[in-house]
PDB file of C-alpha atoms and ligand atoms in Angstrom:
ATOM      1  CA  UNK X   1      -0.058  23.352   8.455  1.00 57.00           C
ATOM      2  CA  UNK X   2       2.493  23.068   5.828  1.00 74.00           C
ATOM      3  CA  UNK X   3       4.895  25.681   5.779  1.00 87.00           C
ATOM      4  CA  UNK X   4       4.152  28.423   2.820  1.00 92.00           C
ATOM      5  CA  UNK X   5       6.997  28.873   0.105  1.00 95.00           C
ATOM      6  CA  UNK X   6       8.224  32.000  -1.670  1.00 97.00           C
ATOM      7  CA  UNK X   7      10.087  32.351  -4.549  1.00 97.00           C
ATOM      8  CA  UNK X   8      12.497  35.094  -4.486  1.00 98.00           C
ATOM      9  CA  UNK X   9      13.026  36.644  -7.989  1.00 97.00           C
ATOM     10  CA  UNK X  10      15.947  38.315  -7.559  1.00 96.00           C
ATOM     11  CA  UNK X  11      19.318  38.761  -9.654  1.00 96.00           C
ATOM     12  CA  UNK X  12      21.842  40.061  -6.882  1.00 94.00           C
ATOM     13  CA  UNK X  13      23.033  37.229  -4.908  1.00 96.00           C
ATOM     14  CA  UNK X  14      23.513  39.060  -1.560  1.00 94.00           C
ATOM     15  CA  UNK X  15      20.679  40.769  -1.088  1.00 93.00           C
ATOM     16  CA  UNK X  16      18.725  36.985  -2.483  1.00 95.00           C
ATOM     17  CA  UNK X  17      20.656  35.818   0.376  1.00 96.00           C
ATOM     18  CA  UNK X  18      19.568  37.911   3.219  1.00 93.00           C
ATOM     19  CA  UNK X  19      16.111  37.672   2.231  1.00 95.00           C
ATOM     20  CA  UNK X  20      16.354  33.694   1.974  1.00 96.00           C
ATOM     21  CA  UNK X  21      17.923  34.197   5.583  1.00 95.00           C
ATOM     22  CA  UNK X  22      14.731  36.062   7.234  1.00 94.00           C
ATOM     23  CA  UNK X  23      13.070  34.244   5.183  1.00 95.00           C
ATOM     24  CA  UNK X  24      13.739  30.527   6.331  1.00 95.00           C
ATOM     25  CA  UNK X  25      14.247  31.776  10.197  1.00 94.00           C
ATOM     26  CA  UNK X  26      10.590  33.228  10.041  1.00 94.00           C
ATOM     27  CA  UNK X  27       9.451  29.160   8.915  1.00 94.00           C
ATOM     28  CA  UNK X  28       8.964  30.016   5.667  1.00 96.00           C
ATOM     29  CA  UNK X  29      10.075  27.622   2.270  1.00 95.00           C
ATOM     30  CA  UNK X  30      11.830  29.681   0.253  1.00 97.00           C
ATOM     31  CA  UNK X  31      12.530  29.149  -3.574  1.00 97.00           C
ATOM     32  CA  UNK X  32      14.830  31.275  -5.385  1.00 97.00           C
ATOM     33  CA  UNK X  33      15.334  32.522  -9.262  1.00 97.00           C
ATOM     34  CA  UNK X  34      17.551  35.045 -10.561  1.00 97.00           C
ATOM     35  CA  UNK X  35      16.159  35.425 -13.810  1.00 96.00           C
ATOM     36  CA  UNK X  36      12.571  35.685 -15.169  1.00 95.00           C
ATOM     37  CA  UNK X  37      13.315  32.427 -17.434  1.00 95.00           C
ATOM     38  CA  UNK X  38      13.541  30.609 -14.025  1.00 96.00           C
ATOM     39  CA  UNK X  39      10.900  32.037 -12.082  1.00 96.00           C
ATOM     40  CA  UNK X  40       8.861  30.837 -14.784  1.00 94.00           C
ATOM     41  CA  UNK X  41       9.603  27.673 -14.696  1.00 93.00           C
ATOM     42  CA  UNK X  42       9.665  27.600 -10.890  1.00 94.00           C
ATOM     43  CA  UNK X  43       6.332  28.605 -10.784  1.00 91.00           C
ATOM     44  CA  UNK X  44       4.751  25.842 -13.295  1.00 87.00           C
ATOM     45  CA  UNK X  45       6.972  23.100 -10.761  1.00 88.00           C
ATOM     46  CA  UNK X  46       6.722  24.456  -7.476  1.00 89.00           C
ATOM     47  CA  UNK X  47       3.672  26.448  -7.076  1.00 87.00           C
ATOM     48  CA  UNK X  48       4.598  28.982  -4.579  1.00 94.00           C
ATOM     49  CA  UNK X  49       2.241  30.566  -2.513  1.00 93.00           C
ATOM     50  CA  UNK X  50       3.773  34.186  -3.288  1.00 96.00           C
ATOM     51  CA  UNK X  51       6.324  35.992  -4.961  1.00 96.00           C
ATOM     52  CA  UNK X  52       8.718  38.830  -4.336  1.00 96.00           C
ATOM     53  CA  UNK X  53      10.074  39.820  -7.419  1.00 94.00           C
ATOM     54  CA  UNK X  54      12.647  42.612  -8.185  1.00 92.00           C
ATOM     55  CA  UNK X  55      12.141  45.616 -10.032  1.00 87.00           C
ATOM     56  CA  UNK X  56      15.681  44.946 -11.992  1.00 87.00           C
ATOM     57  CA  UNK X  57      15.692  41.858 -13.461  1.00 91.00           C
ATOM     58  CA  UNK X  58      18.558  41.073 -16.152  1.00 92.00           C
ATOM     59  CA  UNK X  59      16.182  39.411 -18.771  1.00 92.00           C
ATOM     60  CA  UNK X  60      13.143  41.344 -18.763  1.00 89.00           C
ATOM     61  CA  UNK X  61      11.925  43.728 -15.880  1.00 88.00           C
ATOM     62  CA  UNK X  62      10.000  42.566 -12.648  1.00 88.00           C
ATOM     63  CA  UNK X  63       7.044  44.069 -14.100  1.00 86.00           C
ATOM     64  CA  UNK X  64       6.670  42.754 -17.177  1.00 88.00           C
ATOM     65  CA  UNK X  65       7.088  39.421 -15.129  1.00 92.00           C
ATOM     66  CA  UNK X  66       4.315  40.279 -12.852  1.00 90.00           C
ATOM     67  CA  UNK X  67       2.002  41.681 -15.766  1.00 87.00           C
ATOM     68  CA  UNK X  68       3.066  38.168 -17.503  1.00 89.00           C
ATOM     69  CA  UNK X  69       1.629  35.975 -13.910  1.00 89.00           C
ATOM     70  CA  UNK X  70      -0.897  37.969 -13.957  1.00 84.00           C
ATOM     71  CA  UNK X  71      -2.336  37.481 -16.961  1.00 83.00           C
ATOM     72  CA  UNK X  72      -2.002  33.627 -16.868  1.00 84.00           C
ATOM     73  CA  UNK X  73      -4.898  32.324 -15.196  1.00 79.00           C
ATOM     74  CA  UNK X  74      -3.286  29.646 -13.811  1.00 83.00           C
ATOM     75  CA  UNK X  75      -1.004  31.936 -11.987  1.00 87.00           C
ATOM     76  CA  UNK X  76      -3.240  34.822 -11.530  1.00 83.00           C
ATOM     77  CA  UNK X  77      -4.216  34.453  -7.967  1.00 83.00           C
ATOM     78  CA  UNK X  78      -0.532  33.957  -6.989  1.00 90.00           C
ATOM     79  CA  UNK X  79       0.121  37.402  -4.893  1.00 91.00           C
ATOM     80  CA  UNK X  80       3.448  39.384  -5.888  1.00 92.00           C
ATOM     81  CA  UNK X  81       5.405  41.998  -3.657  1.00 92.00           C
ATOM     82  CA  UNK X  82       7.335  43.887  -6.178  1.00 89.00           C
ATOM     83  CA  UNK X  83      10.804  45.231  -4.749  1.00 89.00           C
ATOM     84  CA  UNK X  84      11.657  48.470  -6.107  1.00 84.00           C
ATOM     85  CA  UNK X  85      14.844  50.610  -5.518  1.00 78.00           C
ATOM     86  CA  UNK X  86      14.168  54.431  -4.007  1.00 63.00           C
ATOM     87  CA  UNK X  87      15.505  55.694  -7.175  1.00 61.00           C
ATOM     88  CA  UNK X  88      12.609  54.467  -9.018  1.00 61.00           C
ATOM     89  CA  UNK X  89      10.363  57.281  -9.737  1.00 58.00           C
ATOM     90  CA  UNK X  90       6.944  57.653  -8.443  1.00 59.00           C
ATOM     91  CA  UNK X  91       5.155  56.738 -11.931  1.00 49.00           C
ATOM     92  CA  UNK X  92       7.268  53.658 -11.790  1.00 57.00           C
ATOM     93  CA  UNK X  93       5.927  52.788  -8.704  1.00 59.00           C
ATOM     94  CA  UNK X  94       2.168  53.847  -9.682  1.00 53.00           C
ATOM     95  CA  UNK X  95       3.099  51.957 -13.181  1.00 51.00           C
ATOM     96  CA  UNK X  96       2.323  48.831 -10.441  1.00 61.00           C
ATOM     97  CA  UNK X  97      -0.957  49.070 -11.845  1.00 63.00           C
ATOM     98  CA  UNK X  98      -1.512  46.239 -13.862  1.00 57.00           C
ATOM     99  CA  UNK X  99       0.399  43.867 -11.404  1.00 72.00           C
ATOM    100  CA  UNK X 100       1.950  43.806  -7.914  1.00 82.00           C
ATOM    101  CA  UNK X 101       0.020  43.013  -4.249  1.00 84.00           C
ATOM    102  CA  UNK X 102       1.750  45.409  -2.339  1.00 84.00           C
ATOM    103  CA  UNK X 103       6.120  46.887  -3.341  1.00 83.00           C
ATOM    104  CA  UNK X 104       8.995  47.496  -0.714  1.00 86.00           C
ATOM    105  CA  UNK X 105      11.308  49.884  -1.170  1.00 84.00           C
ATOM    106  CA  UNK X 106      14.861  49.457  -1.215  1.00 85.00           C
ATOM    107  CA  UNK X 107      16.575  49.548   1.517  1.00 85.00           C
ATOM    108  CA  UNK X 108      14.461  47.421   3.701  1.00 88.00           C
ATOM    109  CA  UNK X 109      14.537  45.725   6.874  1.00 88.00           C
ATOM    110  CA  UNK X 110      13.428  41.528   7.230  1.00 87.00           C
ATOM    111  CA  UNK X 111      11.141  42.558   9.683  1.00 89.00           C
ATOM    112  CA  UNK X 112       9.216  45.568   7.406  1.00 90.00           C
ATOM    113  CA  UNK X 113       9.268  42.665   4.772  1.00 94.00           C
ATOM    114  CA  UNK X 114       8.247  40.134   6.724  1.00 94.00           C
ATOM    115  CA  UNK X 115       5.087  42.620   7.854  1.00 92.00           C
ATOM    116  CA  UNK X 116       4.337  42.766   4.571  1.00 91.00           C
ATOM    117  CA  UNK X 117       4.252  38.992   3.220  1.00 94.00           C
ATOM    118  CA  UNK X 118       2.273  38.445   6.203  1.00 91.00           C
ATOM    119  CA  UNK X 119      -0.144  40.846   5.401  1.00 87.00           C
ATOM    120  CA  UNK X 120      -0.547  39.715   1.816  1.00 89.00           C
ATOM    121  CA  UNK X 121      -0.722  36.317   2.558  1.00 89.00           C
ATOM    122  CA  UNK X 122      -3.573  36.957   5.408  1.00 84.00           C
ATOM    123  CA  UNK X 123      -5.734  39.062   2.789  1.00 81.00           C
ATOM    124  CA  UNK X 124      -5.331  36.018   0.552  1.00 80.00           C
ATOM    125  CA  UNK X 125      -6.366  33.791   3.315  1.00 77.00           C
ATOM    126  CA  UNK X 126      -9.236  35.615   3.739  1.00 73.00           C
ATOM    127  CA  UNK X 127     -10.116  36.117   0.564  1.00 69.00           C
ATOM    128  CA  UNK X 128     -10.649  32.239   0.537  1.00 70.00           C
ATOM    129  CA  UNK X 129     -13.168  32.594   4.136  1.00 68.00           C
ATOM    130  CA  UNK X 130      -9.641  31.299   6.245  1.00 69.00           C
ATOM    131  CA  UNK X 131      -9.532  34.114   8.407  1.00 76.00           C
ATOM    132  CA  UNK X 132     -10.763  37.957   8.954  1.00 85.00           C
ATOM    133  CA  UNK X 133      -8.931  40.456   7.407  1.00 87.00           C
ATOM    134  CA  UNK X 134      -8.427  43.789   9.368  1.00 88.00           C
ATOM    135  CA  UNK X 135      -8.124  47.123   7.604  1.00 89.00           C
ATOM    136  CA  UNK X 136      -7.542  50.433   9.745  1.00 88.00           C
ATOM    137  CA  UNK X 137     -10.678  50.192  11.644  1.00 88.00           C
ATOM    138  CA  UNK X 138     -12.875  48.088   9.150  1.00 92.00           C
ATOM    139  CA  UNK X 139     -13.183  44.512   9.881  1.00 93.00           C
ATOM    140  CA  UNK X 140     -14.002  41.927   6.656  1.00 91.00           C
ATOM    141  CA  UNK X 141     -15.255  38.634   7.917  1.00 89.00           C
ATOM    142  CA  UNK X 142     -15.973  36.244   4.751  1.00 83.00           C
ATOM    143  CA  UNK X 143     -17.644  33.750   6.752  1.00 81.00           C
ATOM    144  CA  UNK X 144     -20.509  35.794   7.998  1.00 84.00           C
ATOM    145  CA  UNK X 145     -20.556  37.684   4.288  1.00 86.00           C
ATOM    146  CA  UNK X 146     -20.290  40.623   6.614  1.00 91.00           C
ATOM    147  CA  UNK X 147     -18.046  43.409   6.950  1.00 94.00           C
ATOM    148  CA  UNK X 148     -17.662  45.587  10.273  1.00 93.00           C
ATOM    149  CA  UNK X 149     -16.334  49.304  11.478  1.00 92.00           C
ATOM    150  CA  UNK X 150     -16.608  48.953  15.341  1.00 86.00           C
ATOM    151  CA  UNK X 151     -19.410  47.201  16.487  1.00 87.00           C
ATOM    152  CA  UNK X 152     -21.588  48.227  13.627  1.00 92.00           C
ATOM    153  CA  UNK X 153     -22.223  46.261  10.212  1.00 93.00           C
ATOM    154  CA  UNK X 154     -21.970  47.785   7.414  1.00 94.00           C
ATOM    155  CA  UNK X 155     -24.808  48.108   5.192  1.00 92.00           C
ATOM    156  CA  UNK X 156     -23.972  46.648   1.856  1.00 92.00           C
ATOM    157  CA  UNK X 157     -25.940  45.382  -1.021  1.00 90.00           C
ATOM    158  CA  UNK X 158     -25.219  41.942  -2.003  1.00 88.00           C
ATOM    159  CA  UNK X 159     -22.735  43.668  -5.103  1.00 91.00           C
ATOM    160  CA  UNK X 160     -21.417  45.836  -2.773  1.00 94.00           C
ATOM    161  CA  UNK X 161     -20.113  43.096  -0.067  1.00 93.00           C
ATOM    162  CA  UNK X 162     -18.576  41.419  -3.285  1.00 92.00           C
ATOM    163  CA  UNK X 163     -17.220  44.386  -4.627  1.00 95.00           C
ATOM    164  CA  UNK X 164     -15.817  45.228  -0.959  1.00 96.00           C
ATOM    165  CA  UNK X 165     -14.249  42.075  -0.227  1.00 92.00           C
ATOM    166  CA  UNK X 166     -12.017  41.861  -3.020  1.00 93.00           C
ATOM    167  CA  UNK X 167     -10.639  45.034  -2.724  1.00 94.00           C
ATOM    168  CA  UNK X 168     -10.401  44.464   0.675  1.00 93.00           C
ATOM    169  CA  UNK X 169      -8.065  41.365  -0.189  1.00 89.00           C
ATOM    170  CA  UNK X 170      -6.589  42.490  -3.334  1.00 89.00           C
ATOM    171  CA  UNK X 171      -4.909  45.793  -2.061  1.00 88.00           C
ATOM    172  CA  UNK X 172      -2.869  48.501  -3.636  1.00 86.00           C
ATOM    173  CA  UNK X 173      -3.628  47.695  -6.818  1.00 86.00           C
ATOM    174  CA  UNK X 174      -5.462  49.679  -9.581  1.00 89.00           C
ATOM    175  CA  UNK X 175      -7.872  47.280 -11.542  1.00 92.00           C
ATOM    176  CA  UNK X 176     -10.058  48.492 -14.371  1.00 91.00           C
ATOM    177  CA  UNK X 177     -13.412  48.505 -15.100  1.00 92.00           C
ATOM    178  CA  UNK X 178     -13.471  45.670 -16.973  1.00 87.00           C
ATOM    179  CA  UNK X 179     -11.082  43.685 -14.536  1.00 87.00           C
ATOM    180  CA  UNK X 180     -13.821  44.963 -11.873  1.00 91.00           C
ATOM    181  CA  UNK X 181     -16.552  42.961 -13.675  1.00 88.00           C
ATOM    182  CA  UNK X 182     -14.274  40.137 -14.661  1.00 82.00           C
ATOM    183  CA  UNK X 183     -13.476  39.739 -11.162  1.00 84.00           C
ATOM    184  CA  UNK X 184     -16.301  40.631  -9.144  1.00 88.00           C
ATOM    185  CA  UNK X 185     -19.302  39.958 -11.108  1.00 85.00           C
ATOM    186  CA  UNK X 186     -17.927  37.154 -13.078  1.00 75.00           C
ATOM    187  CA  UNK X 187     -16.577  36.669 -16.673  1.00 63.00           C
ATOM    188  CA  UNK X 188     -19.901  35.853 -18.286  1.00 61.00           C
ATOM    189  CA  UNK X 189     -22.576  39.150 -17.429  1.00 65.00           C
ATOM    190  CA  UNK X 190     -23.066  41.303 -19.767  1.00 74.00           C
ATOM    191  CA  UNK X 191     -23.058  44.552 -17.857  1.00 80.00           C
ATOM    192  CA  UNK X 192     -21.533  47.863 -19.027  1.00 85.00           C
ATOM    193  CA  UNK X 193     -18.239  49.444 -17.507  1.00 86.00           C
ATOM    194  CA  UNK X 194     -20.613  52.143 -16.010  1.00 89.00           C
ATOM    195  CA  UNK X 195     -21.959  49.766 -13.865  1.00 90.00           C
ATOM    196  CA  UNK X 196     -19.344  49.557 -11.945  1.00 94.00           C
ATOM    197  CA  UNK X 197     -19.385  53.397 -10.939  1.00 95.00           C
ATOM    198  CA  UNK X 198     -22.802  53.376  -9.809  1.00 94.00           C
ATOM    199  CA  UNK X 199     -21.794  50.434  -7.563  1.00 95.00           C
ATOM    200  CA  UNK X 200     -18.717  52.367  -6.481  1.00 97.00           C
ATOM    201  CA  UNK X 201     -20.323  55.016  -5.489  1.00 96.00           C
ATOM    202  CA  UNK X 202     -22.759  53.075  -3.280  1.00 95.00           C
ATOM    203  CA  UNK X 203     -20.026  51.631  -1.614  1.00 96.00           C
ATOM    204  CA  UNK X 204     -18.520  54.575  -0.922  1.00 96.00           C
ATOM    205  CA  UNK X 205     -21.478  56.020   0.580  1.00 95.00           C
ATOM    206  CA  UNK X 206     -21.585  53.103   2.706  1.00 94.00           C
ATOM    207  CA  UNK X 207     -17.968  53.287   3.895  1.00 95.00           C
ATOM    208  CA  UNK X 208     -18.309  57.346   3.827  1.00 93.00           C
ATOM    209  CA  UNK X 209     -20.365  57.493   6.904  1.00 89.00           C
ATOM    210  CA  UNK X 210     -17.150  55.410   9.258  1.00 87.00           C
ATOM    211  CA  UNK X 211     -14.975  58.098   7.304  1.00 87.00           C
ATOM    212  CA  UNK X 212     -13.615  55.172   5.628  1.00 89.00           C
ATOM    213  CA  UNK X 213     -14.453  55.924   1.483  1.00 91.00           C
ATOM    214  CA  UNK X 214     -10.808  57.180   1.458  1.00 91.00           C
ATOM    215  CA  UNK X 215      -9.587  53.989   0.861  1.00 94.00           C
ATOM    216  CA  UNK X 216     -11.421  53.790  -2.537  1.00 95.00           C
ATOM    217  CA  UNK X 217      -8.913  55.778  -4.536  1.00 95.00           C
ATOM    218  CA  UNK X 218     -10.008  56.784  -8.339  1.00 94.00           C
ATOM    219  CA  UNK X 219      -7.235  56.297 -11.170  1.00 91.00           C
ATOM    220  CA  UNK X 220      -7.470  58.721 -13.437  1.00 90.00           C
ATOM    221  CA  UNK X 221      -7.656  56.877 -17.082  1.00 89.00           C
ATOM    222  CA  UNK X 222      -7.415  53.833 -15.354  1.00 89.00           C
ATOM    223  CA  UNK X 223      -9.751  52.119 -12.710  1.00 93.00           C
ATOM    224  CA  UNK X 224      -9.838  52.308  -9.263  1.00 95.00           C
ATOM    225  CA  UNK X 225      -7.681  51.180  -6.413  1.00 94.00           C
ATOM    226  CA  UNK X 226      -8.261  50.286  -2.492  1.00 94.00           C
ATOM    227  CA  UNK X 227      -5.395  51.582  -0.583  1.00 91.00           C
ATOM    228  CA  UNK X 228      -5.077  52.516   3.111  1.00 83.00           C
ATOM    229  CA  UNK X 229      -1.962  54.315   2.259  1.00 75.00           C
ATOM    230  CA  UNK X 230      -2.767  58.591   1.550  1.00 64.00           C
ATOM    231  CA  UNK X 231      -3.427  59.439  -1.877  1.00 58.00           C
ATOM    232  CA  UNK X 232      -0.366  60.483  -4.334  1.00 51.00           C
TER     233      UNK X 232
HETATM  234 CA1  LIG D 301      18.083  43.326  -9.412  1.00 80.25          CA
END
């Protein structure tokens, strides 16, 4: 197997440095930008196989980057770790909505970072039926279609796997109701956003009775997220 490449988005050359370091000494390829102008163009080249991008950024902020990839369909799938400072407020970091995989937070250490990439890029392995992703006790393996807690198989309606499995390997992140449909039940049904309660809630009642349906976190006025961290 090829070796994966990131592309650090980063302005401050030291800290761009000791990333590159852990980086390249954990087999990783590793790209590097220090603007958003560059990334850009990086990414339309070099098609890295995920990004960390900093919250600071001197031409427009790591966010609006993200939201940018994000949008872009040809760069949508592309998974982003957003680094953000401890200063940053918490809204900041909830204001990840619209964009970042997963965030580290200033001060870090290679190895907490290199936990993380690894995590993010297994979910997105999975989410293309490479490998199994395991989350705190649940077990999702795409090539069966099933999903496990223990020995036991969930029981999920045909929505519900779908539904499951991509929150299961897009973590973190709040998506709306409409990205929910978009995403899960495809660009081109006409269903309405409520839809995607009622199917929530089924899957919750599924995952409720392994005590997992805490992972299913509502956003007020915005969507929902799947997150194995506690609730804010
Ligand atoms: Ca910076």
């Amino acid at each position: 197997m090829t070796a994966k490449q990131i592309l650090i988005v980063e302005d401050e050359k030291p800290i761009r440095d000791m990333i590159a370091f852990g980086l390249k000494r954990a087999g990783f390829e590793v790209l590097e930008a220090e603007d958003c102008r560059t990334a850009r163009t990086i990414m339309t080249d070099r098609r890295p196989d995920l990004l960390l991008v900093d919250w600071m950024l001197p031409d427009m902020s790591g966010l609006e980057l993200t939201r940018a990839l994000k949008r872009d369909k040809e760069t949508s799938e592309v998974p982003v770790i957003m680094l953000t400072a401890r200063s940053e407020e918490q809204d900041k970091i909830n204001g990840l909505d619209g964009g970042a995989d997963d965030y580290v937070t200033k001060p870090f250490s290679p190895r907490e970072l290199l936990a993380r990439i690894n995590a993010v890029l297994r979910r997105r392995g999975a989410a293309e039926g490479e490998e199994k992703v395991h989350i705190d006790g649940l077990v999702l393996d795409a090539a069966s279609h099933r999903v496990m807690a223990g020995d036991r198989t969930l029981p999920l309606g045909p929505t519900e796997y779908r539904l499951l499995s991509f929150f299961m390997t897009h973590m973190e992140r709040v998506y709306t109701r409409n990205q929910l449909l978009d995403r899960v039940w495809g660009g081109n049904v006409y269903v309405e956003e409520r839809t995607v309660d009622v199917h929530i809630r089924r899957l919750r009642k599924a995952l409720g009775e392994f005590g997992h349906d805490k992972f299913i976190q509502t956003v007020r006025g915005a969507g929902y997220r799947f997150s194995a961290r506690a609730e804010e």
